[in-house]
Amino acid sequence: MYSLVVSIFIICIKILKVTCESSDCLTLKTSITQKIEHEGFHREIWWLLETSEPSTDVWLNSECKLILRLDVTSGMFINPDEIGELRRMGELCALIVGQIDIEAAAHEANEHVLYIFLNNSMIDKMQVFVPFHLRYQRAQIAGDYGKVGFRNPSLLTRCPKGLNQICNKGLKVEAPCDENNNELCIWRNVSYSSYFDNVELFVPVGDLDHYPLVSIVTLLLGCAGCIYILSVLSSSHL
Ligand SMILES: *[C@@H]1O[C@H](CO)[C@@H](O)[C@H](O)[C@H]1NC(C)=O
Ligand SMILES: *[C@@H]1O[C@H](CO)[C@@H](O)[C@H](O)[C@H]1NC(C)=O
């Protein structure tokens, strides 16, 4: 009797194991190529995302979603107006989370996060362009070039049947459920093959050595202007 119970128990466990193993998850094989275009303060990021697995049909069936997240450091910013314009034209489905002061210099600016909701019908191959701007850096005594940190993008995924619908390992992160940013969802930060090196961006830095000269010239011009206006006023009263 006892051995019968044990063997039934073992059979049950085996059946359970088989059903678990056959409940297949999707393996996401995505590669990202990244390039930074242009020089100076106004630049553009170009990403090429290619997914070899699963096929677009299987992906659409799974109803899983993908977003690309860029953590924007304080040395640069994304202009909400430009993102709004791209959204209106249907070129980019993106959302910025965080306060952005487009005038602030790097040392007094906040970081923010850009989420790009990727089009599921194009997951096999898609290109994304995002304009961004570098901030002015605090002037230094030996002014030349300041380095701006640029973080690599994160690829996040979320599925209707839960995070285990994707086989890829990866930590859970909170991110907006959709581009309307009404609520937060749990996404999985999955790894991808990156076809790019870490980026280093350089911006010209104001040189403090030039400041005394600039202020004296500004002051002199201001004085000259005042004297001129006063002389015009006084001569017109005479
Ligand atoms: C996604 O891409 C398909 C194919 O190019 C297009 O028809 C569709 O409108 C796009 N969807 C969104 C939300 O942009
Ligand atoms: C996602 O994982 C990568 C690699 O582990 C990490 O560098 C990145 O910061 C993570 N992103 C988020 C939003 O947690």
Coordinates of C-alpha atoms and ligand atoms in Angstrom, one line a residue:
M1 CA 0.0 0.0 0.0
Y2 CA 2.7 2.4 1.0
S3 CA 4.9 1.6 -2.0
L4 CA 1.8 2.2 -4.3
V5 CA 1.3 5.7 -2.8
V6 CA 5.0 6.4 -3.3
S7 CA 5.0 5.2 -6.9
I8 CA 1.8 7.2 -7.7
F9 CA 3.5 10.2 -6.2
I10 CA 6.6 9.7 -8.3
I11 CA 4.6 9.3 -11.5
C12 CA 2.7 12.5 -10.6
I13 CA 6.0 14.4 -10.2
K14 CA 7.2 13.0 -13.6
I15 CA 4.0 14.1 -15.3
L16 CA 4.3 17.6 -13.7
K17 CA 7.9 17.9 -14.8
V18 CA 7.1 16.9 -18.4
T19 CA 4.2 19.5 -18.6
C20 CA 6.5 22.2 -17.2
E21 CA 9.2 21.5 -19.6
S22 CA 6.8 21.4 -22.6
S23 CA 5.3 24.8 -21.6
D24 CA 7.8 26.4 -23.9
C25 CA 8.9 30.0 -23.4
L26 CA 10.1 32.3 -26.1
T27 CA 13.8 33.1 -26.5
L28 CA 14.3 36.6 -27.6
K29 CA 17.5 37.1 -29.7
T30 CA 17.9 40.7 -30.3
S31 CA 21.0 42.7 -31.4
I32 CA 21.4 46.4 -31.2
T33 CA 23.7 48.6 -33.3
Q34 CA 24.1 52.2 -32.1
K35 CA 25.7 55.2 -33.7
I36 CA 25.9 58.9 -32.6
E37 CA 25.5 61.2 -35.5
H38 CA 26.8 64.9 -35.8
E39 CA 29.3 66.9 -33.8
G40 CA 28.8 69.7 -31.3
F41 CA 25.8 70.3 -29.0
H42 CA 23.1 68.9 -31.2
R43 CA 23.3 65.2 -32.0
E44 CA 21.2 62.2 -32.9
I45 CA 21.3 58.6 -31.7
W46 CA 20.6 56.0 -34.3
W47 CA 19.7 52.5 -33.3
L48 CA 19.2 49.4 -35.4
L49 CA 17.4 46.6 -33.6
E50 CA 17.4 43.2 -35.3
T51 CA 15.6 40.2 -33.8
S52 CA 16.5 36.8 -35.3
E53 CA 14.2 34.9 -32.9
P54 CA 11.3 34.6 -32.6
S55 CA 9.7 35.4 -36.0
T56 CA 7.5 38.4 -36.3
D57 CA 4.3 36.2 -36.5
V58 CA 5.2 34.3 -33.3
W59 CA 6.0 37.5 -31.6
L60 CA 2.7 39.1 -32.6
N61 CA 0.9 36.0 -31.4
S62 CA 2.6 36.2 -28.0
E63 CA 1.3 39.7 -27.5
C64 CA 4.5 40.5 -25.7
K65 CA 5.8 44.1 -25.9
L66 CA 9.3 45.6 -26.1
I67 CA 10.7 48.9 -25.0
L68 CA 14.0 50.5 -25.3
R69 CA 15.0 52.5 -22.3
L70 CA 17.7 55.2 -22.3
D71 CA 18.8 56.7 -19.0
V72 CA 19.8 60.3 -20.0
T73 CA 22.6 61.6 -17.8
S74 CA 22.8 65.2 -16.6
G75 CA 25.3 66.2 -19.3
M76 CA 22.7 65.8 -22.0
F77 CA 18.9 66.1 -22.6
I78 CA 16.1 65.0 -24.8
N79 CA 13.9 67.9 -25.9
P80 CA 10.2 67.1 -25.1
D81 CA 9.0 69.3 -28.0
E82 CA 11.0 67.4 -30.5
I83 CA 9.8 64.0 -29.1
G84 CA 6.2 65.4 -29.2
E85 CA 6.7 66.4 -32.8
L86 CA 8.0 62.9 -33.8
R87 CA 5.1 61.4 -31.9
R88 CA 2.6 63.5 -33.8
M89 CA 4.2 62.5 -37.2
G90 CA 4.0 58.9 -36.2
E91 CA 7.7 58.4 -36.4
L92 CA 8.4 57.5 -32.8
C93 CA 6.3 56.2 -30.0
A94 CA 8.2 57.6 -27.0
L95 CA 7.8 58.9 -23.5
I96 CA 10.0 61.0 -21.3
V97 CA 9.9 60.5 -17.5
G98 CA 11.5 63.2 -15.4
Q99 CA 11.8 67.0 -15.2
I100 CA 13.7 68.6 -18.1
D101 CA 15.1 72.1 -18.0
I102 CA 16.5 72.6 -21.5
E103 CA 18.4 75.7 -20.3
A104 CA 20.2 74.2 -17.4
A105 CA 24.0 73.6 -17.5
A106 CA 25.2 70.1 -16.8
H107 CA 26.0 70.6 -13.1
E108 CA 22.6 71.8 -12.2
A109 CA 20.5 69.5 -14.5
N110 CA 18.5 66.4 -13.6
E111 CA 18.7 63.0 -15.2
H112 CA 15.6 61.7 -17.0
V113 CA 14.5 58.6 -18.8
L114 CA 13.4 58.0 -22.3
Y115 CA 11.2 55.1 -23.1
I116 CA 10.7 54.0 -26.7
F117 CA 7.8 51.7 -27.4
L118 CA 8.8 49.5 -30.3
N119 CA 6.5 48.5 -33.1
N120 CA 5.8 44.7 -32.7
S121 CA 5.1 44.2 -36.4
M122 CA 8.6 45.3 -37.2
I123 CA 10.6 43.5 -34.5
D124 CA 12.7 41.6 -37.1
K125 CA 14.4 44.8 -38.1
M126 CA 13.8 48.4 -37.2
Q127 CA 15.6 51.7 -37.0
V128 CA 15.1 54.4 -34.4
F129 CA 16.4 58.0 -34.6
V130 CA 16.3 60.2 -31.5
P131 CA 17.7 63.8 -31.4
F132 CA 19.4 64.9 -28.2
H133 CA 21.5 67.8 -27.0
L134 CA 24.5 68.2 -24.9
R135 CA 24.4 70.7 -22.0
Y136 CA 26.9 73.5 -21.4
Q137 CA 29.5 72.4 -18.8
R138 CA 30.7 74.5 -15.9
A139 CA 33.6 76.6 -17.0
Q140 CA 37.0 75.3 -15.8
I141 CA 40.3 77.1 -15.3
A142 CA 42.0 75.2 -18.1
G143 CA 39.0 75.0 -20.4
D144 CA 39.0 72.7 -23.3
Y145 CA 36.7 69.7 -23.6
G146 CA 34.4 68.2 -21.1
K147 CA 33.3 64.5 -21.2
V148 CA 29.6 63.6 -21.1
G149 CA 28.5 60.2 -19.8
F150 CA 26.3 58.2 -22.2
R151 CA 24.6 55.1 -20.9
N152 CA 23.9 52.1 -23.0
P153 CA 20.2 51.5 -23.7
S154 CA 18.2 48.8 -21.8
L155 CA 15.8 46.4 -23.6
L156 CA 12.7 45.7 -21.6
T157 CA 10.0 43.2 -22.3
R158 CA 6.6 42.4 -20.8
C159 CA 4.1 39.6 -21.7
P160 CA 0.4 39.1 -21.0
K161 CA 1.0 35.6 -19.6
G162 CA 3.7 36.8 -17.2
L163 CA 7.4 37.4 -17.3
N164 CA 8.1 33.6 -17.7
Q165 CA 6.6 33.7 -21.2
I166 CA 10.1 34.9 -22.1
C167 CA 13.0 32.4 -21.5
N168 CA 15.6 35.1 -21.2
K169 CA 16.9 35.8 -17.7
G170 CA 16.9 39.3 -16.5
L171 CA 16.0 41.4 -13.5
K172 CA 12.6 42.9 -13.0
V173 CA 12.2 46.7 -13.5
E174 CA 9.3 49.1 -13.1
A175 CA 8.5 51.1 -16.2
P176 CA 5.4 52.7 -17.7
C177 CA 2.8 50.2 -19.1
D178 CA 2.3 52.2 -22.3
E179 CA 3.1 55.6 -23.9
N180 CA 0.3 57.3 -22.0
N181 CA 2.2 56.8 -18.7
N182 CA -0.9 56.3 -16.6
E183 CA 0.5 53.4 -14.6
L184 CA 3.6 51.4 -13.9
C185 CA 4.1 47.8 -14.9
I186 CA 6.8 45.2 -14.2
W187 CA 9.1 44.6 -17.1
R188 CA 12.0 42.3 -17.6
N189 CA 15.4 43.8 -18.4
V190 CA 16.6 41.3 -21.0
S191 CA 20.1 41.1 -22.4
Y192 CA 20.9 41.8 -26.1
S193 CA 24.0 41.5 -28.3
S194 CA 25.4 44.9 -28.6
Y195 CA 27.3 45.8 -31.8
F196 CA 28.8 49.0 -30.5
D197 CA 31.4 50.3 -28.1
N198 CA 30.8 52.4 -25.1
V199 CA 30.2 56.0 -26.2
E200 CA 32.2 59.0 -25.0
L201 CA 31.0 62.4 -26.0
F202 CA 33.0 65.6 -25.7
V203 CA 31.8 69.2 -25.5
P204 CA 33.8 72.4 -25.6
V205 CA 34.0 73.9 -22.1
G206 CA 33.9 77.7 -21.4
D207 CA 37.3 79.0 -20.4
L208 CA 37.5 81.0 -17.2
D209 CA 40.8 82.7 -18.5
H210 CA 38.7 84.6 -21.0
Y211 CA 36.2 85.9 -18.4
P212 CA 37.9 89.1 -17.2
L213 CA 38.5 90.3 -20.7
V214 CA 34.9 89.5 -21.7
S215 CA 33.4 91.3 -18.7
I216 CA 35.6 94.4 -19.1
V217 CA 34.6 94.7 -22.8
T218 CA 30.9 94.2 -21.9
L219 CA 31.2 96.8 -19.2
L220 CA 32.9 99.3 -21.5
L221 CA 30.3 98.8 -24.2
G222 CA 27.5 99.2 -21.7
C223 CA 29.0 102.5 -20.4
A224 CA 29.5 103.8 -24.0
G225 CA 25.8 103.1 -24.7
C226 CA 24.7 104.9 -21.6
I227 CA 26.8 108.0 -22.3
Y228 CA 25.5 108.1 -25.9
I229 CA 21.8 107.8 -24.8
L230 CA 22.4 110.5 -22.1
S231 CA 24.0 112.8 -24.5
V232 CA 21.2 112.4 -27.1
L233 CA 18.6 113.0 -24.3
S234 CA 20.3 116.1 -22.9
S235 CA 20.9 117.6 -26.4
S236 CA 17.3 117.1 -27.4
H237 CA 16.2 118.9 -24.2
L238 CA 18.3 121.9 -25.0
Ligands
LIG1 C1 3.9 49.3 -37.0 O1 4.4 49.0 -38.3 C2 3.5 48.6 -39.3 C3 4.2 48.1 -40.5 O2 5.1 49.1 -41.0 C4 2.5 49.8 -39.5 O3 1.5 49.4 -40.5 C5 1.8 50.2 -38.2 O4 1.1 51.4 -38.5 C6 2.9 50.5 -37.2 N1 2.2 50.7 -35.9 C7 2.4 51.8 -35.2 C8 1.7 51.9 -33.9 O5 3.2 52.7 -35.5
LIG2 C1 19.5 46.3 -17.4 O1 20.6 45.4 -17.4 C2 21.8 45.9 -17.8 C3 22.8 44.7 -17.8 O2 22.8 44.0 -16.6 C4 22.2 47.0 -16.9 O3 23.5 47.6 -17.3 C5 21.2 48.1 -17.0 O4 21.5 49.1 -16.1 C6 19.8 47.5 -16.6 N1 18.8 48.5 -16.8 C7 17.8 48.9 -15.9 C8 16.9 49.9 -16.3 O5 17.8 48.3 -14.8

